[in-house]
């Protein structure tokens, strides 16, 4: 069993980069298998909850800012024959930015699912007393001129667990905060001299990379997670969505056109010239001959464009699927649900 205390900064860095999802997956697997147990001080839960919305917003804002700068530069300086294609490609990037933002939200949710079941470790009076002693002696993380209460609570919480352990379990402290916790002489992978006595044995180790730590537990697991992540479904290109929506519009329109043609053939709907056609009151059983001629030509072009074999007739199930797909794609593109006008 490996017991791991992960600093808040590590969780936030994992959350802001959707490419770290294989790491979350590896943790989920190892925790589920009973090979890893998380140690979660309450201060970590509080700091993560307090900062997660900021991280989500900053990640989205950063992506949008970079995208906007590039797009404006292309629009202003690119040659005419290059500009249109480049802007089209950038529109695809803009679409993926939104998807990446969703991925950050997913990472936050998965991290919270990891943290939520763990009983939070509260700062006891004994821990607070040791934190005060550390501050008075200006021992790391109090060696710098900053408020380091939260960092010191992590150290003393971890220290208390390691000293009380009697079952031979391994313990690890993971942080990205190398300025407060790592060796001042330059090896950021090693703990600060003030903290060194707490680490350096098999039962307690110091890490600045959660990936490297988990590789000591299962070297192949992260490779499997990475492969699964890399081969997950790619988000559809915006141009693909627009193309699919256009095809569905044609199919829905053609089916409605066919129903109108059947009604005309059966005499239920009349095709009338301008002089006989009534606009007021409107009648759903009449259609202007010029409008109908245009509809017939549009139907012919639709048959040539996508093939008559792709235009029905549909079963009730197939018809429901086509309308459902059109409604869903339009919703993705900004319309309200059930917008099926053609």
Steps between C-alpha positions, in 0.01 A plus 500: 500500500621847406352792694532827311449859609455713188541876533215721376722653231545155344123441482447844344776447243348165403155657472606783270662272240257252340802303374553388860181290498699174458667586831159534665401168344811332640420632848141379472625153406761476775264628769229261383749212519602594855860571400484874572327690778465878495578708808289815473543779754192718530707799391551328162125449455433862593770640270389286206136602543603865529719499188335258255268756338793738455705228331215411264443866409871576455554197278210593276604866495858413412396277211258759368757779530765314301243402240369857464848647453587252225166545329530880499854479362390273216201720416719810489822385339442179302476502120149476360546151354640376833266684737172316431639150547695600809201665663294190425764289675502742794124459531569131553748595772237721661262204506762279666572769760145455628551124509826542692317719748254217554793265558632725779160481669512122466846489660378709794202267548721190492744647750215583735373143464843383618511739794139485617497147651817562701459602864658847517790540742434798724771718651502388864629711787817293499554570129434871552754507785767340278415748222557787746832352610607468137405864435694625804810306390451619139529145374375415149248583372541811724847576362351750256320825579145382439201360681573126501244374750324279245826351378620439855174325587560262208850422624398444861191298405714275282774478764252390766358223276847367411616493861182327616506233226568147626384286208803541274308699238688730266428873516559772242467879497437651154523871421570737212582777749876463472568854625365417846576129531801411280876517545622860475833384357342416166378139496128566500426128520649491851333645810623813675770430758256587780264229371758240405475305832136426413596329174776288355380155611284241326215581736494873417602665173483846343375552142449791263335279237193289566561319172845386612361385834222292345749338263667347806170330578408382148740598219263388223176644632561855386597379155168316476311806624685726255420267210133489595492880531676559169268267316182640648247652263613828349247784507330554167631779285267799472492454123392137550214612724386763249517247216299240694241762598461610137449141383235438767321821399487374142366163609229653719404751234486231229276278713262791556513575128413137424201517733384815318545327162293204620229736621495673158486165318201397709323832438513605863722799416446720192770669293355835395610793281535848648150603398334214686730473799368632832738676739230631730374280643795265467415138419741214580341302215612743228842581356602758241608343171825700486587393855428139413715521186786631715446217749515240222828645375640508856398137545676403176820676613481331841468158334807570288700638791455229764339215303138392502596190698583733793161674491263236631238379527557470874349279765354676803814413698734629228297820466519557875877446496550749216298770673674429831843531340406830336365637828817394687742651247308825493508512879880457489518789253291733717134437410234400750405136531249365245577769242414305183413774250626440148 
